[in-house]
Tab-separated table of C-alpha atoms and ligand atoms in Angstrom:
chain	number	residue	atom	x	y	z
A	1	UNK	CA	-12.996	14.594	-7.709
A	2	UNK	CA	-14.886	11.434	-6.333
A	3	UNK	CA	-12.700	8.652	-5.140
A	4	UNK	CA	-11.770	6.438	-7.734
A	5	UNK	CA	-10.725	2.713	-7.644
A	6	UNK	CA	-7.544	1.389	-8.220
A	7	UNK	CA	-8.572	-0.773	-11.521
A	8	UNK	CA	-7.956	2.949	-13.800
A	9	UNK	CA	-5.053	4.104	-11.800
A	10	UNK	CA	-3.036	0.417	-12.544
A	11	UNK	CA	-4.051	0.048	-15.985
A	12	UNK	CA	-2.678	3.845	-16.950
A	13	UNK	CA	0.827	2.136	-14.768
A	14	UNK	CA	0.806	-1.002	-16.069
A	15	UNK	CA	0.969	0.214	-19.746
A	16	UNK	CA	2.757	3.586	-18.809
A	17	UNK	CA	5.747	1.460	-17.236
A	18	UNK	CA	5.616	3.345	-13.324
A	19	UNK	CA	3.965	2.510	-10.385
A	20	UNK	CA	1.413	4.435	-8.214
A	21	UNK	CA	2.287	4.888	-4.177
A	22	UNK	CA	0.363	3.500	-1.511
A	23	UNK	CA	0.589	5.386	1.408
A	24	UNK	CA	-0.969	4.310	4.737
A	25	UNK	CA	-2.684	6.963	6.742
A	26	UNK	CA	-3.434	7.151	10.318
A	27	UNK	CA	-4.804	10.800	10.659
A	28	UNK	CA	-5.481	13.336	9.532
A	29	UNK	CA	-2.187	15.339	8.875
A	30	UNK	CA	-1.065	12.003	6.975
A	31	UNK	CA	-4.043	11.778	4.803
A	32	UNK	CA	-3.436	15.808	4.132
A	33	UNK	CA	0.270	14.909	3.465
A	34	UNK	CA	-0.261	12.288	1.138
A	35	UNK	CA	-2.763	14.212	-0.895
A	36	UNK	CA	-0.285	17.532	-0.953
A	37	UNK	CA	2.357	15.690	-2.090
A	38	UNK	CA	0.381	14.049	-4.698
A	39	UNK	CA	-0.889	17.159	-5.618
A	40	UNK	CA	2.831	19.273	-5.935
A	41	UNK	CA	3.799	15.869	-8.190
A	42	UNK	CA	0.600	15.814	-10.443
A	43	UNK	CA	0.259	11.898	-9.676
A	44	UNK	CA	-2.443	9.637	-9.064
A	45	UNK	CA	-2.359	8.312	-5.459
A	46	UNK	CA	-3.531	5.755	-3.133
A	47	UNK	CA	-4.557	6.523	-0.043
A	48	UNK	CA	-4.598	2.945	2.256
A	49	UNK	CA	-6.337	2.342	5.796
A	50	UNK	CA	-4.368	-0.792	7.559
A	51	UNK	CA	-5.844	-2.771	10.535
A	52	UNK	CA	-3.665	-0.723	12.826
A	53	UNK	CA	-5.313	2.741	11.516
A	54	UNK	CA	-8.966	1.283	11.604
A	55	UNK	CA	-8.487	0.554	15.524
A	56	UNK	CA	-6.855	3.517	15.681
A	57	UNK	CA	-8.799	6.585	13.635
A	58	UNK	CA	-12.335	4.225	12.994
A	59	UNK	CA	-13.733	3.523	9.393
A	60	UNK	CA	-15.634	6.537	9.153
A	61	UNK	CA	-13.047	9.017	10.090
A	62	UNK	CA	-10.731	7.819	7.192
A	63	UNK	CA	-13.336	7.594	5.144
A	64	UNK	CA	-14.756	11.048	5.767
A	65	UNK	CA	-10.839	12.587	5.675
A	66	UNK	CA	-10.632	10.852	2.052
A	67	UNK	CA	-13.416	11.830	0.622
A	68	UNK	CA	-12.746	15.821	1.546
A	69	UNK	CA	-9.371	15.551	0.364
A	70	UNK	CA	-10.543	13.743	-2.843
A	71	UNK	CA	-13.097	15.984	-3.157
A	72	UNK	CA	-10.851	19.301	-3.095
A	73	UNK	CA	-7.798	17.170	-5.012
A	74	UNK	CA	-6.903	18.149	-8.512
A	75	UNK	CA	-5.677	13.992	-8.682
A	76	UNK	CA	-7.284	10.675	-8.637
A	77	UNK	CA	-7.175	9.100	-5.485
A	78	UNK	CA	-8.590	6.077	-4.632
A	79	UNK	CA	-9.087	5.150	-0.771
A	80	UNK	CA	-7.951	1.647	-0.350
A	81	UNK	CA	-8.485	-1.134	2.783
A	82	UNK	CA	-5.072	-2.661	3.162
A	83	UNK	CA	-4.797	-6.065	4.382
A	84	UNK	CA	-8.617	-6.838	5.235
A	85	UNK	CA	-9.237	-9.414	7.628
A	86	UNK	CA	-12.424	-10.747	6.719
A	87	UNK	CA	-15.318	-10.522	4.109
A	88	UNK	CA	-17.196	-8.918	7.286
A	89	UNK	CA	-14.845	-5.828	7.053
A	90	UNK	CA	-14.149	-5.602	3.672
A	91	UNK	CA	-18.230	-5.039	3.722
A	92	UNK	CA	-18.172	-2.596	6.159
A	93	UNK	CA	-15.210	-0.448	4.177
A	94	UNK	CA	-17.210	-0.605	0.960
A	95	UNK	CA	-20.492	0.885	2.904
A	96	UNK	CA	-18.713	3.672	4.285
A	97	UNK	CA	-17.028	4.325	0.689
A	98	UNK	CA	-13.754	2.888	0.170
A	99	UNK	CA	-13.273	2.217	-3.344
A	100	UNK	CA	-10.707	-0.777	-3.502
A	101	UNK	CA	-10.469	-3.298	-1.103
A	102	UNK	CA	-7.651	-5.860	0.126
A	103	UNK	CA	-8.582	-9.228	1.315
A	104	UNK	CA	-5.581	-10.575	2.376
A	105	UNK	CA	-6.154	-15.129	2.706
A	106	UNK	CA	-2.652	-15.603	2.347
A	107	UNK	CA	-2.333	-17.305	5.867
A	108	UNK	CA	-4.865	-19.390	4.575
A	109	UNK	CA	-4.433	-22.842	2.016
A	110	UNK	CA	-4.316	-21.908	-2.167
A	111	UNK	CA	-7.688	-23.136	-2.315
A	112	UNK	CA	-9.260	-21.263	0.994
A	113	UNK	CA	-7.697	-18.005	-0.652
A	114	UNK	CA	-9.020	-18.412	-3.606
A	115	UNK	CA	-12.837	-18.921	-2.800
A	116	UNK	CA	-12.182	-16.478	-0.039
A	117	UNK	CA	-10.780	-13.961	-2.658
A	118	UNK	CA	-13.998	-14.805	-4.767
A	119	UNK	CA	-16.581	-14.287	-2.399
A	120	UNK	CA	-15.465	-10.722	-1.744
A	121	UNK	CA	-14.618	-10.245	-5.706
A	122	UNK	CA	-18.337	-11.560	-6.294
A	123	UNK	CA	-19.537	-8.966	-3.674
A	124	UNK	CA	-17.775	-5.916	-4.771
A	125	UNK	CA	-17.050	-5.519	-8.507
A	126	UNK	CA	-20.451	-5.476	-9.523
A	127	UNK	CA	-20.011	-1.766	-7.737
A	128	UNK	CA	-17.107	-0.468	-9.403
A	129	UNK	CA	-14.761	-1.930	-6.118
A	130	UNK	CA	-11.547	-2.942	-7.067
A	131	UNK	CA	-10.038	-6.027	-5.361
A	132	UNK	CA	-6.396	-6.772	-4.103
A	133	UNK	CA	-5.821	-10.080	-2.593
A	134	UNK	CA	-2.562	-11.458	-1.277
A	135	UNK	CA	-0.438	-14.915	-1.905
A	136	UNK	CA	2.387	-16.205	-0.258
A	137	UNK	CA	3.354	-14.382	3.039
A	138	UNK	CA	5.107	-11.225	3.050
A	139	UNK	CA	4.913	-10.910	7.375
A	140	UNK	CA	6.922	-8.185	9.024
A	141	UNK	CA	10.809	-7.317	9.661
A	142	UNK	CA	10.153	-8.504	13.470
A	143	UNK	CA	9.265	-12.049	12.656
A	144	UNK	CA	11.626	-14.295	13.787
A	145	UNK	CA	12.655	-16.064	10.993
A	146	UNK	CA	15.484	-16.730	9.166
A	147	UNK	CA	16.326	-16.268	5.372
A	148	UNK	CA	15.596	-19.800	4.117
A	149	UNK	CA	12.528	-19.810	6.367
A	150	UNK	CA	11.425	-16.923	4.807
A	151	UNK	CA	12.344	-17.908	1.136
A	152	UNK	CA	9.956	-20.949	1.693
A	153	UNK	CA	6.748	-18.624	2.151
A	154	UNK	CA	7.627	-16.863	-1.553
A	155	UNK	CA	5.370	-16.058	-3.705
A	156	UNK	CA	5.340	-19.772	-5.867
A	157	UNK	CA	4.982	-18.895	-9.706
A	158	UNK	CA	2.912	-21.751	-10.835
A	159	UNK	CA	0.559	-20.536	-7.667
A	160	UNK	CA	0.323	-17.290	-9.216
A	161	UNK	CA	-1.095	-18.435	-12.402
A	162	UNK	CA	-3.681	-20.540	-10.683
A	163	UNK	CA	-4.667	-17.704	-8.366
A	164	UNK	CA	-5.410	-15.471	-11.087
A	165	UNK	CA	-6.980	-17.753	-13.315
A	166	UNK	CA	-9.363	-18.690	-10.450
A	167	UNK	CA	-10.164	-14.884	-9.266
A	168	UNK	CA	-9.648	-12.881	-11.728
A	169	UNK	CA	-8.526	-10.241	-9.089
A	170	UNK	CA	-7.743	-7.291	-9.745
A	171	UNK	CA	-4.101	-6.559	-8.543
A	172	UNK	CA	-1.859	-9.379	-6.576
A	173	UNK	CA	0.162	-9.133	-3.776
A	174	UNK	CA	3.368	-10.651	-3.828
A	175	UNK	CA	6.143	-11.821	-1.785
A	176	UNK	CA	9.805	-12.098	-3.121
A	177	UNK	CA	11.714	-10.296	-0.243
A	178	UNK	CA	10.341	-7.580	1.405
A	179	UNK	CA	8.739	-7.191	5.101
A	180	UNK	CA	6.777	-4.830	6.966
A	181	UNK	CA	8.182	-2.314	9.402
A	182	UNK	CA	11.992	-1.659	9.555
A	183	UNK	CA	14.651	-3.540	8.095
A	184	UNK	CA	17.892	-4.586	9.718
A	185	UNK	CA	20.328	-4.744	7.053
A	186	UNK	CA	19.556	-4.121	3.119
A	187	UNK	CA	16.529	-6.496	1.641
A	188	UNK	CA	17.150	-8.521	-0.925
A	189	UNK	CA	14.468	-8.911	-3.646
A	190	UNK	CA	14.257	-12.048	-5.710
A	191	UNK	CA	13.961	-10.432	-9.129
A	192	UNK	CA	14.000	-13.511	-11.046
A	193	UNK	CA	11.357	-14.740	-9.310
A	194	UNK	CA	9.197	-11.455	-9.694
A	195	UNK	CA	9.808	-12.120	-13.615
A	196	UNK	CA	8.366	-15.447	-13.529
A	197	UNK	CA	5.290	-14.683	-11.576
A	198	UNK	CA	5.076	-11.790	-14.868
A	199	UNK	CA	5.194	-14.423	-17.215
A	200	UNK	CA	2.573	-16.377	-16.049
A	201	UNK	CA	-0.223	-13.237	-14.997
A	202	UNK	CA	-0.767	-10.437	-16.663
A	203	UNK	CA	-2.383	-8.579	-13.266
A	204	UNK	CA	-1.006	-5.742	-11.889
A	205	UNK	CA	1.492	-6.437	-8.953
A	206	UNK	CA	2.042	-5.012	-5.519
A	207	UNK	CA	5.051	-4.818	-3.740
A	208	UNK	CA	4.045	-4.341	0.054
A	209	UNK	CA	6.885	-3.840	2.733
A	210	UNK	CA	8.594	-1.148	0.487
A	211	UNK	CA	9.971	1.386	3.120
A	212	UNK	CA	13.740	0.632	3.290
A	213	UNK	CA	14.120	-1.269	-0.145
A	214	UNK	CA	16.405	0.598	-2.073
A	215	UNK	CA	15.581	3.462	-4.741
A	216	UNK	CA	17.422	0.814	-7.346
A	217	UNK	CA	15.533	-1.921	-6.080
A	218	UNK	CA	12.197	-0.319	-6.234
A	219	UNK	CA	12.619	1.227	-9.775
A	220	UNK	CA	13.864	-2.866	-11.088
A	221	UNK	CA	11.013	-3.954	-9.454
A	222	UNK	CA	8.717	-1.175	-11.449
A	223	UNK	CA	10.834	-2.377	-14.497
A	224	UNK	CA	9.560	-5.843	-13.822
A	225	UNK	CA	6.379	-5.490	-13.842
A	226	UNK	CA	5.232	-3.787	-10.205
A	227	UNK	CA	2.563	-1.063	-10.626
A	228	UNK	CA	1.226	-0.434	-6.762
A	229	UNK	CA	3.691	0.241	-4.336
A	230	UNK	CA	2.834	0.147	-0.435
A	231	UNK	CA	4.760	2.857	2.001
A	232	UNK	CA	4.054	3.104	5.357
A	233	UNK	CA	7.264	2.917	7.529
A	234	UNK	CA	8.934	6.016	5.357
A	235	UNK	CA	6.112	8.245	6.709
A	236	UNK	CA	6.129	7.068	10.421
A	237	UNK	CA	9.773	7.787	10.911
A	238	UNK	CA	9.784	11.423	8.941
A	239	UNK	CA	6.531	12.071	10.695
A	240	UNK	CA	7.711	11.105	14.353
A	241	UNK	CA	11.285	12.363	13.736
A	242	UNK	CA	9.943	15.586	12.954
A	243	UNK	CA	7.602	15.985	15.962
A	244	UNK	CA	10.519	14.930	18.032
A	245	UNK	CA	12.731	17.844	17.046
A	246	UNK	CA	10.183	19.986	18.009
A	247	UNK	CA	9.503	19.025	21.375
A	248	UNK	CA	13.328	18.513	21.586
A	249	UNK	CA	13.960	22.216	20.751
A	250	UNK	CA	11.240	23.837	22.650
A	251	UNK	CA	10.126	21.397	26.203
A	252	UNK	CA	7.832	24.211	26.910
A	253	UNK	CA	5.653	23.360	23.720
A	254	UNK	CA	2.009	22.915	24.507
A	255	UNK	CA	0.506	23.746	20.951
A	256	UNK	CA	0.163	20.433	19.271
A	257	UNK	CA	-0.172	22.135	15.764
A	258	UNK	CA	3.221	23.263	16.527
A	259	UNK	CA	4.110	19.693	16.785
A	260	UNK	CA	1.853	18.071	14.105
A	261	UNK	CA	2.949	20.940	11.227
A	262	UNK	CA	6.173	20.302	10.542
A	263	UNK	CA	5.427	16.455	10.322
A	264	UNK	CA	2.748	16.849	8.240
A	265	UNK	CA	5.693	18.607	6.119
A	266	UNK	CA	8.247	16.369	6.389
A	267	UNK	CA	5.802	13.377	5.721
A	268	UNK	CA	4.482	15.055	2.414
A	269	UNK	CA	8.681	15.664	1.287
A	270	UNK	CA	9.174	12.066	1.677
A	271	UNK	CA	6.152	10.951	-0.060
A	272	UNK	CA	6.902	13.107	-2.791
A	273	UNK	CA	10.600	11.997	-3.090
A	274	UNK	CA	9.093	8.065	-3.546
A	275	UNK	CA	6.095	9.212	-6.054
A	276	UNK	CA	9.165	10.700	-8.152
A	277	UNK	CA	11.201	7.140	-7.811
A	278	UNK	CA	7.900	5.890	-8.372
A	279	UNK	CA	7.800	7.633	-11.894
A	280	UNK	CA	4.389	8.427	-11.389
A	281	UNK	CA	5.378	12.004	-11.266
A	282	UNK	CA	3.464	13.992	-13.810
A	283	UNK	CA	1.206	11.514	-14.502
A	284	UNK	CA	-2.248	11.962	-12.931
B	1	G3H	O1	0.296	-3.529	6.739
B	1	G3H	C1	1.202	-2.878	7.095
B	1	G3H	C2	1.114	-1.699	7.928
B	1	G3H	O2	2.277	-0.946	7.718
B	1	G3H	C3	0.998	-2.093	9.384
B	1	G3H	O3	0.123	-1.293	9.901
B	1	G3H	O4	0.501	-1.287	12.398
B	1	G3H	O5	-1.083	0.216	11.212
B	1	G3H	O6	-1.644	-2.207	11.416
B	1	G3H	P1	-0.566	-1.166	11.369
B	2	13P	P1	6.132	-0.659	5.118
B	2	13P	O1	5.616	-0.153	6.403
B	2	13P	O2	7.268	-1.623	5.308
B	2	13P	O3	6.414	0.414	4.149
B	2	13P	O4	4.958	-1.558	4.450
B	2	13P	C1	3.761	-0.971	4.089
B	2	13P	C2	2.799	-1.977	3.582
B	2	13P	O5	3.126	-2.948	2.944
B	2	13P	C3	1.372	-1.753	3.894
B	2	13P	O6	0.571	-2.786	3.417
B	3	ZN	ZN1	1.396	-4.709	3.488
């Protein structure tokens, strides 16, 4: 199958009540794992490039990797730019074939992120490009903040309406709790919140920073009204714990397949276990 966008893979999870994973990819083992797991679960996936993998892997690696693995895949996967920088990139992802796009203009003033937002939304729909944006901050689990600090860069409600109003985007990032990377203790979502910001737009809603929020958390989220949820931590630590115990149990190891196997494994068991509290299981 051809990559798809996101826009037919929300709209099935929006009215079907689950939500479809996100899974950031870095190479090619991960992009392999998220599309066997996908596969073993029937589900529709989405397969994300962050700013971290671009640097790392280049635009036309993923984008090559995807498009095999879509190819050969008996799923819908779309191949998503998570957290784009700048109209500039966003561009250059939709040349080489990415089929959704993230602009994220959340550090940036309600107004700034909206015609930001548009620009891209203007430059991409008209070829079948689905469009994420961002508002409020969600940051990352090392930011040194404190609770209330981080309460005050919520998602605001009334915000939410305007956004969408204005863009017309296609699915909106939100944040009500969660942070990228590893968590200390146990996040703490702010459902009510999340139910509000449902009230007011009927666009499909992401939850980013979802590694480490628990299963119950994630499925009341889905229950509120979440249909894309973004995993990337999960995968690093099965991934790297797995190498580990290889090298661990064998110093003599030169054959990096040997290595990169089993984490390509255990990376596609742990993707698998969150498409199932996903519910999106069965449902490509
Ligand atoms: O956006 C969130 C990613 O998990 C961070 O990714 O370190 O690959 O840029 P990166
Ligand atoms: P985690 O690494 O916390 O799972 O976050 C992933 C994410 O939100 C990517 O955009
Ligand atoms: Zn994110």
């Amino acid at each position: 199958m051809a990559l798809v966008s996101m826009n037919e893979l929300l709209a099935k999870a929006q009215k079907e009540h689950y939500a479809v994973g996100a899974f950031n990819c870095n190479n090619m083992e991960i992009v392999q794992a998220i599309v066997a797991a996908a596969e073993a679960e029937n589900a529709p996936v989405i397969i994300q490039a962050s700013q971290g993998a671009i640097k790392y892997a280049g635009i036309e690696y993923i984008t090559t990797l995807t498009k095999i693995a879509a190819e050969k895949a008996s799923v819908p996967i779309a191949l998503h730019l998570d957290h784009g920088t700048s109209f500039a990139q966003v561009m250059q992802c939709v040349r080489n074939g990415f089929s959704s796009v993230m602009i994220d203009g959340s550090k940036h003033s309600l107004e700034d992120n909206i015609a930001l937002t548009n620009k891209v939304i203007e430059a991409v729909r008209p070829l079948g490009v689905s469009v994420e944006a961002e508002l409020g901050k969600i940051g990352g689990t090392e930011d040194d903040i404190t609770v209330s600090e981080r309460e005050a860069l919520f998602t605001d409600p009334a915000e939410a309406e305007r956004f969408v109003q204005a863009t017309q985007v296609d699915a909106l990032a939100i944040a009500i709790g969660t942070a990228h990377g590893q968590y200390k203790g146990v996040p703490k979502l702010d459902f009510e919140r999340l139910t509000q910001i449902r009230e007011r737009v009927s666009t499909p809603i992401v939850l980013h920073g979802s590694s480490g929020v628990p299963d119950e958390a994630l499925r009341e989220a889905i229950s509120r009204g979440v249909c894309k949820v973004n995993i990337d931590t999960n995968i690093r630590e099965a991934f790297v714990k797995a190498a580990r115990l290889v090298l661990e149990e064998n110093l003599k190891e030169i054959d990096p397949r040997k290595m990169l196997g089993p984490a390509r494994e255990a990376a596609t068991a742990i993707i698998r276990e969150k498409i199932r509290v996903f519910g999106s299981n069965g449902k490509a």
